[in-house]
Short mmCIF file of C-alpha atoms and ligand atoms in Angstrom, two decimals:
data_model
loop_
_atom_site.label_atom_id
_atom_site.label_comp_id
_atom_site.label_asym_id
_atom_site.label_seq_id
_atom_site.Cartn_x
_atom_site.Cartn_y
_atom_site.Cartn_z
CA MET A 521 120.19 119.77 112.43
CA LYS A 522 121.42 118.88 108.98
CA LYS A 523 118.48 116.51 108.51
CA ALA A 524 115.92 119.13 109.42
CA PHE A 525 117.56 121.53 106.99
CA PHE A 526 117.35 119.07 104.10
CA THR A 527 113.76 118.18 104.88
CA GLY A 528 112.91 121.84 104.88
CA VAL A 529 114.59 122.39 101.55
CA PHE A 530 112.68 119.58 99.91
CA VAL A 531 109.39 120.73 101.32
CA VAL A 532 110.00 124.24 100.03
CA MET A 533 111.04 122.86 96.64
CA ALA A 534 107.92 120.72 96.59
CA ALA A 535 105.76 123.68 97.44
CA CYS A 536 107.30 125.63 94.56
CA GLY A 537 106.70 122.74 92.18
CA PHE A 538 110.32 122.22 91.10
CA ALA A 539 111.19 119.09 89.19
CA GLN A 540 112.39 116.79 91.93
CA PRO A 541 115.50 114.79 92.39
CA LEU A 542 114.56 111.57 94.15
CA ALA A 543 115.38 112.54 97.71
CA ARG A 544 114.65 109.09 99.04
CA GLU A 545 116.44 105.87 98.58
CA THR A 546 114.06 103.69 96.61
CA ALA A 547 113.99 100.11 95.40
CA GLY A 548 116.77 98.50 93.50
CA PRO A 549 119.83 96.44 94.19
CA GLY A 550 123.04 98.37 94.70
CA ASN A 551 121.10 101.26 96.09
CA GLY A 552 122.06 100.71 99.70
CA SER A 553 124.35 103.68 100.13
CA ALA A 554 122.00 106.43 101.21
CA GLY A 555 123.74 109.33 102.89
CA SER A 556 123.33 110.06 106.56
CA ASP A 557 120.46 112.41 105.76
CA THR A 558 118.03 109.69 104.77
CA LEU A 559 117.09 106.48 106.44
CA THR A 560 118.02 103.49 104.33
CA ARG A 561 115.29 101.53 102.67
CA ASP A 562 116.06 98.58 104.92
CA GLN A 563 115.56 100.79 107.99
CA ARG A 564 112.24 102.14 106.73
CA MET A 565 111.04 98.70 105.67
CA ALA A 566 112.05 96.81 108.84
CA TRP A 567 108.70 97.00 110.67
CA TRP A 568 106.74 96.14 107.52
CA ARG A 569 108.86 93.09 106.77
CA ASP A 570 108.25 91.81 110.30
CA ALA A 571 104.54 92.63 110.24
CA ARG A 572 103.49 90.33 107.38
CA PHE A 573 99.79 91.00 107.90
CA GLY A 574 97.72 94.17 107.52
CA MET A 575 94.18 95.38 106.95
CA PHE A 576 93.04 97.25 103.87
CA ILE A 577 89.90 99.36 104.29
CA HIS A 578 87.90 100.59 101.29
CA TRP A 579 85.34 103.06 102.50
CA GLY A 580 83.57 106.00 100.97
CA VAL A 581 80.37 107.33 99.45
CA TYR A 582 80.05 104.20 97.28
CA ALA A 583 79.24 102.25 100.45
CA GLN A 584 75.96 104.16 100.52
CA LEU A 585 75.00 102.66 97.17
CA ALA A 586 76.27 99.21 98.22
CA GLY A 587 76.60 98.13 94.59
CA GLU A 588 73.18 99.26 93.43
CA TYR A 589 71.93 102.24 91.46
CA ASP A 590 68.43 102.93 90.21
CA GLY A 591 67.39 99.40 91.16
CA HIS A 592 70.23 97.69 89.28
CA THR A 593 73.32 95.89 90.49
CA ILE A 594 76.19 97.59 88.72
CA GLY A 595 79.58 96.11 87.91
CA LYS A 596 81.68 93.84 90.08
CA ALA A 597 83.70 96.13 92.33
CA ALA A 598 81.29 98.31 94.34
CA GLU A 599 83.78 101.18 94.70
CA TRP A 600 83.75 101.57 90.88
CA ILE A 601 79.98 102.09 90.72
CA MET A 602 80.10 105.74 89.68
CA ASN A 603 82.33 104.88 86.72
CA ARG A 604 80.64 101.62 85.74
CA GLY A 605 77.21 103.18 85.91
CA LYS A 606 78.39 106.47 84.38
CA ILE A 607 76.61 108.26 87.21
CA PRO A 608 76.63 112.04 86.67
CA VAL A 609 78.69 114.11 89.12
CA ALA A 610 75.65 115.97 90.49
CA GLU A 611 73.80 112.68 91.08
CA TYR A 612 76.74 111.12 92.88
CA HIS A 613 77.03 114.21 95.08
CA LYS A 614 73.43 113.65 96.16
CA VAL A 615 74.44 110.23 97.45
CA ALA A 616 76.99 111.90 99.72
CA ARG A 617 74.17 113.88 101.29
CA GLN A 618 72.90 110.58 102.70
CA PHE A 619 76.30 109.34 103.86
CA ASN A 620 76.09 109.50 107.64
CA PRO A 621 78.11 106.73 109.33
CA VAL A 622 76.70 107.20 112.81
CA LYS A 623 77.79 103.69 113.87
CA TYR A 624 81.44 104.37 113.02
CA ASP A 625 83.55 103.14 115.94
CA PRO A 626 87.22 103.36 114.93
CA ASP A 627 88.29 102.01 118.30
CA ALA A 628 86.36 98.80 117.55
CA TRP A 629 87.79 98.66 114.01
CA VAL A 630 91.35 98.83 115.27
CA ARG A 631 90.65 96.26 117.98
CA MET A 632 89.27 93.87 115.36
CA ALA A 633 92.39 94.31 113.24
CA LYS A 634 94.64 93.86 116.24
CA ASP A 635 92.80 90.79 117.52
CA ALA A 636 93.11 89.25 114.05
CA GLY A 637 96.89 89.66 114.35
CA MET A 638 97.19 92.51 111.89
CA LYS A 639 100.00 95.03 112.43
CA TYR A 640 98.97 97.85 110.10
CA ILE A 641 95.93 99.39 108.49
CA VAL A 642 95.76 101.10 105.10
CA ILE A 643 92.56 103.06 104.53
CA THR A 644 91.28 104.77 101.39
CA ALA A 645 91.79 108.42 102.30
CA LYS A 646 90.56 109.12 98.77
CA HIS A 647 89.52 106.53 96.20
CA HIS A 648 88.81 107.06 92.49
CA ASP A 649 85.52 108.79 93.24
CA GLY A 650 87.67 111.60 94.61
CA PHE A 651 85.81 111.73 97.92
CA ALA A 652 88.14 112.63 100.78
CA LEU A 653 87.48 110.85 104.07
CA PHE A 654 89.17 113.81 105.74
CA GLY A 655 88.60 117.52 106.07
CA SER A 656 90.34 119.16 103.13
CA LYS A 657 90.92 122.76 102.15
CA ALA A 658 91.78 121.67 98.62
CA SER A 659 88.34 120.39 97.66
CA LYS A 660 84.84 120.65 99.09
CA TRP A 661 84.25 117.08 97.96
CA ASN A 662 85.15 115.71 101.39
CA VAL A 663 83.35 114.16 104.35
CA VAL A 664 83.30 117.37 106.39
CA ASP A 665 81.84 119.60 103.67
CA ALA A 666 79.76 117.21 101.58
CA THR A 667 77.99 114.92 104.07
CA PRO A 668 75.60 115.27 107.00
CA TYR A 669 78.19 113.47 109.15
CA GLY A 670 80.45 116.49 108.85
CA LYS A 671 83.48 115.14 110.72
CA ASP A 672 86.93 113.97 109.64
CA LEU A 673 86.89 110.15 109.54
CA LEU A 674 90.66 109.68 109.62
CA LYS A 675 91.49 111.64 112.78
CA PRO A 676 89.75 109.26 115.23
CA LEU A 677 91.03 106.22 113.35
CA VAL A 678 94.58 107.50 113.62
CA ALA A 679 94.02 108.13 117.34
CA ALA A 680 92.75 104.58 117.86
CA CYS A 681 95.74 103.21 115.94
CA ARG A 682 98.11 105.11 118.22
CA LYS A 683 96.27 103.75 121.26
CA TYR A 684 96.64 100.13 120.16
CA GLY A 685 100.13 100.31 118.61
CA MET A 686 98.76 99.83 115.10
CA LYS A 687 100.56 101.43 112.14
CA ILE A 688 98.34 103.56 109.93
CA GLY A 689 98.74 104.11 106.20
CA PHE A 690 96.75 106.06 103.62
CA TYR A 691 95.62 104.89 100.21
CA TYR A 692 95.39 107.89 97.90
CA SER A 693 94.18 107.76 94.29
CA GLN A 694 96.56 110.41 93.01
CA ALA A 695 95.59 110.44 89.33
CA GLN A 696 92.20 108.90 88.86
CA ASP A 697 89.41 111.11 90.22
CA TRP A 698 85.88 111.16 88.80
CA ASN A 699 84.59 114.16 90.73
CA ASN A 700 87.35 116.73 91.12
CA PRO A 701 87.71 118.48 87.72
CA GLY A 702 90.76 117.40 85.74
CA GLY A 703 91.13 114.04 87.44
CA ALA A 704 91.86 111.13 85.14
CA VAL A 705 89.52 108.28 84.27
CA ALA A 706 90.81 104.81 83.54
CA ARG A 707 89.23 103.98 80.21
CA LYS A 708 86.42 101.47 80.56
CA PRO A 709 83.69 100.57 78.10
CA THR A 710 80.14 101.88 78.24
CA SER A 711 77.96 101.93 81.30
CA GLU A 712 77.37 98.57 82.87
CA GLY A 713 74.22 97.06 84.31
CA TRP A 714 72.15 100.19 84.29
CA ALA A 715 69.99 101.37 81.42
CA ASN A 716 71.22 104.92 81.58
CA PRO A 717 68.72 107.08 79.69
CA ASP A 718 71.57 109.17 78.30
CA SER A 719 73.74 106.26 77.18
CA ALA A 720 74.21 107.46 73.62
CA LYS A 721 75.21 110.94 74.73
CA ILE A 722 77.48 109.57 77.42
CA ASP A 723 79.23 107.21 75.03
CA ALA A 724 79.91 110.01 72.58
CA TYR A 725 81.27 112.26 75.33
CA THR A 726 83.39 109.44 76.77
CA ALA A 727 84.91 108.63 73.40
CA ALA A 728 85.96 112.26 72.89
CA HIS A 729 87.08 113.03 76.46
CA SER A 730 89.56 110.38 77.69
CA GLY A 731 86.92 108.27 79.38
CA HIS A 732 85.08 111.09 81.15
CA TRP A 733 81.29 110.98 80.96
CA ASP A 734 80.23 114.29 82.46
CA PRO A 735 81.41 117.74 81.29
CA ALA A 736 81.76 118.69 84.97
CA GLN A 737 84.76 116.35 85.09
CA THR A 738 86.73 118.24 82.46
CA THR A 739 86.49 121.88 83.48
CA ASP A 740 90.15 121.72 84.57
CA SER A 741 93.22 120.13 83.03
CA MET A 742 94.94 117.24 84.73
CA GLY A 743 97.87 119.51 85.51
CA ASP A 744 95.50 121.82 87.37
CA TYR A 745 94.00 118.87 89.20
CA ILE A 746 97.43 117.69 90.34
CA ASP A 747 98.34 121.18 91.58
CA LYS A 748 94.98 122.12 93.10
CA VAL A 749 93.83 118.79 94.56
CA SER A 750 96.33 115.94 94.54
CA VAL A 751 99.41 117.75 95.79
CA PRO A 752 97.65 119.82 98.50
CA GLN A 753 95.66 116.83 99.74
CA VAL A 754 98.70 114.60 100.01
CA LYS A 755 100.36 117.45 101.88
CA GLU A 756 97.38 117.55 104.24
CA LEU A 757 97.57 113.80 104.79
CA LEU A 758 101.29 113.91 105.49
CA THR A 759 101.03 116.93 107.78
CA ASN A 760 97.84 116.68 109.84
CA TYR A 761 97.87 113.09 111.13
CA GLY A 762 101.22 112.56 112.82
CA ASP A 763 103.32 109.61 111.68
CA VAL A 764 101.98 108.01 108.52
CA ALA A 765 103.49 104.58 107.98
CA VAL A 766 102.48 103.94 104.36
CA LEU A 767 101.36 105.91 101.35
CA TRP A 768 99.52 103.52 99.03
CA TRP A 769 99.21 105.13 95.58
CA ASP A 770 96.86 103.68 93.00
CA THR A 771 96.16 103.60 89.24
CA PRO A 772 98.68 106.00 87.64
CA THR A 773 96.36 106.78 84.70
CA GLY A 774 97.60 109.92 82.92
CA MET A 775 100.51 110.49 85.30
CA THR A 776 103.62 112.17 83.94
CA ASP A 777 107.06 112.15 85.54
CA ALA A 778 106.51 115.81 86.43
CA TYR A 779 103.23 115.09 88.27
CA ALA A 780 104.74 112.09 90.01
CA GLY A 781 107.80 114.14 90.97
CA LYS A 782 105.65 116.72 92.76
CA LEU A 783 103.88 114.03 94.77
CA HIS A 784 107.01 112.03 95.46
CA ALA A 785 108.75 115.14 96.84
CA LEU A 786 106.07 115.45 99.54
CA LEU A 787 107.26 112.19 101.09
CA ALA A 788 110.05 114.24 102.66
CA LEU A 789 107.37 115.40 105.11
CA GLN A 790 107.45 111.86 106.55
CA PRO A 791 111.07 110.63 106.54
CA LYS A 792 110.09 107.13 107.75
CA ILE A 793 107.23 106.55 105.33
CA ILE A 794 107.19 103.68 102.85
CA THR A 795 105.23 103.56 99.60
CA ASN A 796 103.97 101.03 97.10
CA ASP A 797 104.78 100.88 93.40
CA ARG A 798 101.70 102.54 91.91
CA LEU A 799 102.73 106.24 91.78
CA LYS A 800 103.97 106.02 88.22
CA ARG A 801 105.65 103.22 86.36
CA PRO A 802 108.49 102.62 85.79
CA ASP A 803 110.45 105.53 87.26
CA PHE A 804 108.85 105.60 90.70
CA PRO A 805 109.14 102.00 91.88
CA GLY A 806 108.45 102.81 95.53
CA ASP A 807 109.41 100.35 98.22
CA TYR A 808 107.32 97.30 97.39
CA LYS A 809 105.30 95.64 94.67
CA THR A 810 101.57 95.06 94.88
CA PRO A 811 100.22 91.90 93.28
CA GLU A 812 96.47 92.18 93.40
CA GLN A 813 93.95 89.43 94.19
CA LYS A 814 96.65 86.83 93.65
CA ILE A 815 99.60 85.22 95.37
CA PRO A 816 102.67 85.21 93.12
CA LYS A 817 104.20 81.95 92.02
CA LEU A 818 107.69 81.26 93.38
CA SER A 819 109.04 81.59 89.85
CA ASP A 820 107.65 85.14 89.58
CA LEU A 821 109.47 86.46 92.66
CA ASP A 822 112.54 88.56 91.98
CA GLY A 823 113.82 89.35 95.45
CA GLN A 824 111.89 92.62 95.79
CA ASP A 825 109.51 93.26 98.66
CA TRP A 826 105.86 92.57 97.85
CA GLU A 827 102.40 92.67 99.34
CA THR A 828 99.36 90.82 98.03
CA CYS A 829 96.17 92.79 98.55
CA MET A 830 92.98 90.76 98.48
CA THR A 831 89.27 91.01 99.13
CA MET A 832 87.42 88.69 101.52
CA ASN A 833 84.54 88.43 99.04
CA GLY A 834 84.70 89.75 95.45
CA THR A 835 84.63 93.51 95.98
CA TRP A 836 86.73 96.15 97.76
CA GLY A 837 83.90 98.53 98.60
CA PHE A 838 80.81 97.27 100.43
CA LYS A 839 78.36 95.48 98.16
CA ALA A 840 75.12 94.17 99.62
CA SER A 841 74.68 91.42 97.05
CA ASP A 842 78.18 89.91 97.24
CA HIS A 843 78.03 86.88 99.53
CA ASN A 844 80.99 85.11 97.99
CA TRP A 845 83.07 85.05 101.18
CA LYS A 846 86.34 83.20 101.42
CA THR A 847 86.51 80.77 104.34
CA PRO A 848 88.81 81.38 107.32
CA THR A 849 90.76 78.31 106.19
CA THR A 850 91.46 79.93 102.82
CA LEU A 851 92.39 83.26 104.41
CA VAL A 852 94.77 81.77 106.98
CA ARG A 853 96.36 79.46 104.43
CA ASN A 854 96.79 82.43 102.07
CA LEU A 855 98.62 84.29 104.82
CA ILE A 856 100.86 81.29 105.47
CA ASP A 857 101.49 80.78 101.75
CA ILE A 858 102.42 84.45 101.37
CA ALA A 859 104.73 84.42 104.40
CA SER A 860 106.40 81.25 103.07
CA LYS A 861 107.28 83.24 99.94
CA GLY A 862 108.48 86.31 101.86
CA GLY A 863 105.51 88.61 101.21
CA ASN A 864 102.86 90.51 103.13
CA TYR A 865 99.08 90.02 103.10
CA LEU A 866 96.86 93.11 103.02
CA LEU A 867 93.37 91.79 103.59
CA ASN A 868 90.44 94.04 102.78
CA VAL A 869 87.33 95.04 104.70
CA GLY A 870 84.62 97.13 103.04
CA PRO A 871 82.59 98.80 105.81
CA THR A 872 78.94 99.73 105.34
CA ALA A 873 77.71 103.31 104.93
CA GLU A 874 76.67 103.23 108.58
CA GLY A 875 80.26 102.55 109.55
CA GLU A 876 80.21 98.88 110.43
CA PHE A 877 82.28 95.96 109.20
CA PRO A 878 80.08 93.37 107.45
CA GLN A 879 79.36 90.47 109.82
CA PRO A 880 81.13 87.85 107.63
CA SER A 881 84.29 90.00 107.78
CA ILE A 882 84.00 90.24 111.55
CA ASP A 883 83.61 86.47 111.81
CA ALA A 884 86.57 85.82 109.51
CA LEU A 885 88.80 88.24 111.43
CA LYS A 886 87.90 86.48 114.68
CA ALA A 887 88.72 83.06 113.26
CA ILE A 888 92.04 84.30 111.88
CA GLY A 889 92.80 85.79 115.30
CA VAL A 890 92.20 82.46 117.02
CA TRP A 891 94.74 80.84 114.73
CA MET A 892 97.24 83.70 114.99
CA LYS A 893 97.16 83.74 118.79
CA VAL A 894 98.54 80.20 118.85
CA ASN A 895 100.59 80.23 115.67
CA GLY A 896 101.64 83.83 115.06
CA ALA A 897 105.30 82.93 115.61
CA ALA A 898 105.15 81.11 112.26
CA ILE A 899 104.28 84.43 110.57
CA TYR A 900 105.78 87.51 112.29
CA GLY A 901 109.40 88.31 111.60
CA THR A 902 109.85 85.19 109.50
CA LYS A 903 111.57 84.81 106.17
CA ALA A 904 110.68 82.85 103.05
CA SER A 905 111.12 79.09 103.03
CA PRO A 906 114.56 77.89 101.96
CA LEU A 907 113.07 74.46 101.16
CA ALA A 908 111.67 73.13 97.92
CA PRO A 909 107.84 73.26 97.81
CA LEU A 910 106.36 70.87 100.38
CA PRO A 911 103.47 68.60 99.41
CA TRP A 912 101.67 68.91 102.77
CA GLY A 913 101.96 72.62 103.57
CA ARG A 914 104.33 75.55 103.89
CA CYS A 915 107.52 76.53 105.72
CA THR A 916 108.78 79.82 107.12
CA VAL A 917 112.07 80.41 108.94
CA LYS A 918 113.49 82.63 111.63
CA GLY A 919 117.24 82.12 112.00
CA LYS A 920 117.71 78.46 112.94
CA VAL A 921 114.02 77.86 113.57
CA TYR A 922 111.75 76.31 110.97
CA TYR A 923 107.98 76.72 111.21
CA LEU A 924 106.20 73.97 109.33
CA SER A 925 102.55 74.80 108.72
CA VAL A 926 100.81 71.54 107.90
CA PHE A 927 97.64 71.79 105.78
CA ASP A 928 97.39 68.05 105.03
CA TRP A 929 98.13 66.08 108.19
CA PRO A 930 100.00 62.82 107.56
CA ALA A 931 97.77 59.76 107.96
CA ASP A 932 100.68 57.57 109.07
CA GLY A 933 101.86 59.94 111.81
CA LYS A 934 105.14 60.72 110.03
CA LEU A 935 105.79 64.19 108.70
CA VAL A 936 108.62 64.03 106.17
CA VAL A 937 110.56 67.26 105.61
CA PRO A 938 113.07 67.04 102.75
CA GLY A 939 115.99 69.43 102.67
CA VAL A 940 116.41 70.37 106.34
CA LYS A 941 120.14 70.49 107.00
CA GLY A 942 121.64 70.32 110.47
CA GLU A 943 120.95 68.59 113.76
CA VAL A 944 117.62 69.08 115.48
CA LYS A 945 117.72 70.59 118.95
CA LYS A 946 113.98 70.39 119.52
CA ALA A 947 110.75 69.83 117.63
CA SER A 948 107.37 70.76 119.07
CA LEU A 949 103.81 71.74 118.25
CA LEU A 950 102.93 75.41 118.59
CA ALA A 951 99.46 74.32 119.72
CA GLY A 952 99.99 72.98 123.24
CA GLY A 953 103.79 72.88 122.98
CA ALA A 954 104.16 69.06 123.09
CA ALA A 955 107.66 67.89 122.10
CA LEU A 956 107.92 65.63 119.04
CA LYS A 957 110.39 62.88 118.17
CA THR A 958 112.55 63.35 115.11
CA ALA A 959 114.81 61.10 113.05
CA SER A 960 116.71 61.52 109.84
CA GLY A 961 115.43 59.27 107.08
CA ALA A 962 116.37 58.68 103.46
CA ASP A 963 113.90 61.35 102.30
CA GLY A 964 114.80 63.94 104.91
CA LEU A 965 113.85 64.80 108.46
CA VAL A 966 111.04 62.59 109.80
CA ILE A 967 108.90 64.02 112.60
CA THR A 968 106.58 61.76 114.54
CA VAL A 969 103.28 63.59 115.04
CA PRO A 970 100.03 62.75 116.85
CA ALA A 971 97.33 60.89 114.95
CA ALA A 972 94.97 63.84 114.71
CA ALA A 973 95.82 67.33 113.47
CA PRO A 974 95.69 69.85 116.35
CA ASP A 975 94.23 72.47 114.01
CA ALA A 976 91.98 71.84 111.01
CA ILE A 977 93.19 75.03 109.30
CA ALA A 978 96.93 74.51 109.72
CA SER A 979 98.98 72.90 112.49
CA VAL A 980 102.43 74.32 113.06
CA VAL A 981 105.45 72.20 113.93
CA LYS A 982 108.38 74.24 115.22
CA VAL A 983 111.80 72.75 114.53
CA GLU A 984 114.83 74.31 116.22
CA LEU A 985 118.18 73.39 114.78
CA LYS A 986 121.43 73.30 116.74
C1 JFZ B 1293 92.71 99.23 92.08
C2 JFZ B 1293 91.41 99.98 92.25
O1 JFZ B 1293 90.92 100.34 90.99
C3 JFZ B 1293 90.43 99.13 93.00
O2 JFZ B 1293 89.22 99.80 93.19
C4 JFZ B 1293 91.04 98.80 94.36
O3 JFZ B 1293 91.25 99.97 95.11
C5 JFZ B 1293 92.33 98.06 94.16
C6 JFZ B 1293 93.05 97.78 95.46
O4 JFZ B 1293 93.22 98.78 93.29
O5 JFZ B 1293 92.50 98.21 91.13
C7 JFZ B 1293 93.47 97.74 90.38
C8 JFZ B 1293 94.68 98.34 90.30
C9 JFZ B 1293 95.68 97.74 89.57
C10 JFZ B 1293 95.45 96.55 88.94
C11 JFZ B 1293 94.23 95.94 89.02
C12 JFZ B 1293 93.24 96.55 89.73
N1 JFZ B 1293 96.48 95.94 88.23
O6 JFZ B 1293 97.60 96.46 88.18
O7 JFZ B 1293 96.25 94.83 87.68
#
């Protein structure tokens, strides 16, 4: 009763645009005393901390261009093509008129994520090009109104997630928007890769207009954009799709505390939701940090929750010319490395404009799934390694159980594990379950292992202490 009342109050306040007190308990030590009206951070974060592995999906109109414009490959990240190529708004809108993902099969997408061992999906509901993958009353620049496909892309994905027990989260570029008037532009130098005939004009305009390159982008102020587009769209996302597990903000260019406050207040619509740290720095830290394209060093960790997001090749959005795919070995070992440091891995797929995952992504997901099926216990629900860095691999722990993921199998059949304290109840291989002999040596626990590694990617030895 009381809870519903408070939620209602905050929603009304949000709708009226009041400056917001932070209704939710956010990051920070000594902040564990939320009242009975809000879930504690630990309660909201519990599923995410157990999950360890999720799928990022970058999908939108840019997939239609696949990294190329006017016969030129433009920039590195394909989802930035409009900005890097300084493509005019009207031209980019024409691309949307070809966007028709008739092969989109969200059921298959979710199954691929699930079979890979992923526990949540975060999809770009709106990226920096401002294109909404959902039907929106706040802007016509959305899949229903601006494309021949004409249907909400999120609804069936959410339904498939519910069917398979997958958590669903939305990425929303709250500040940066190159199509809806008033949206911010992260300042970047001149157009890249494409001999734009209007380069000189564009450069002059960009220099005078906070990075914008088309007058159509500046017919509203950013304040108007926040009120007319950002706030109503986030409200739509948090109202029309049932439980939303994550709101993944991005690039706070031009954000003020007042703008951020309006968006933050909407989170009351989803009392269980968690968010990342990109709404606005430093006053809206969210629930977890987001190192990008890199795995933090142990010395950089500060006890806060974190998630590394990473591409499988070199781009988030689909790019036809990028064949620089990471191997399954790299991807699995990244996941293990991340889990051994207490973080999550959000691994990206950039579907094509037709609605399919690129084949190399499908293959990688399958290979990861094969490993996870046998060795998932070394990942899910584990905590960071209490041991000093190990020369041959990584360690995760769950209570009195150590999971030793061996990358470099010992040639002499002896796996030496320094620093394990306590008596061993049982040691075994996750692959096949064979029991292993242990002894305590001068350098630590010594586990006798078979001559050949059971798994070329990583073999897991499970050690249960008494
Ligand atoms: C952002 C986006 O611009 C990009 O397209 C993609 O969506 C990615 C996941 O996030 O890129 C960033 C954002 C922040 C940093 C670097 C790239 N950063 O803080 O270093």
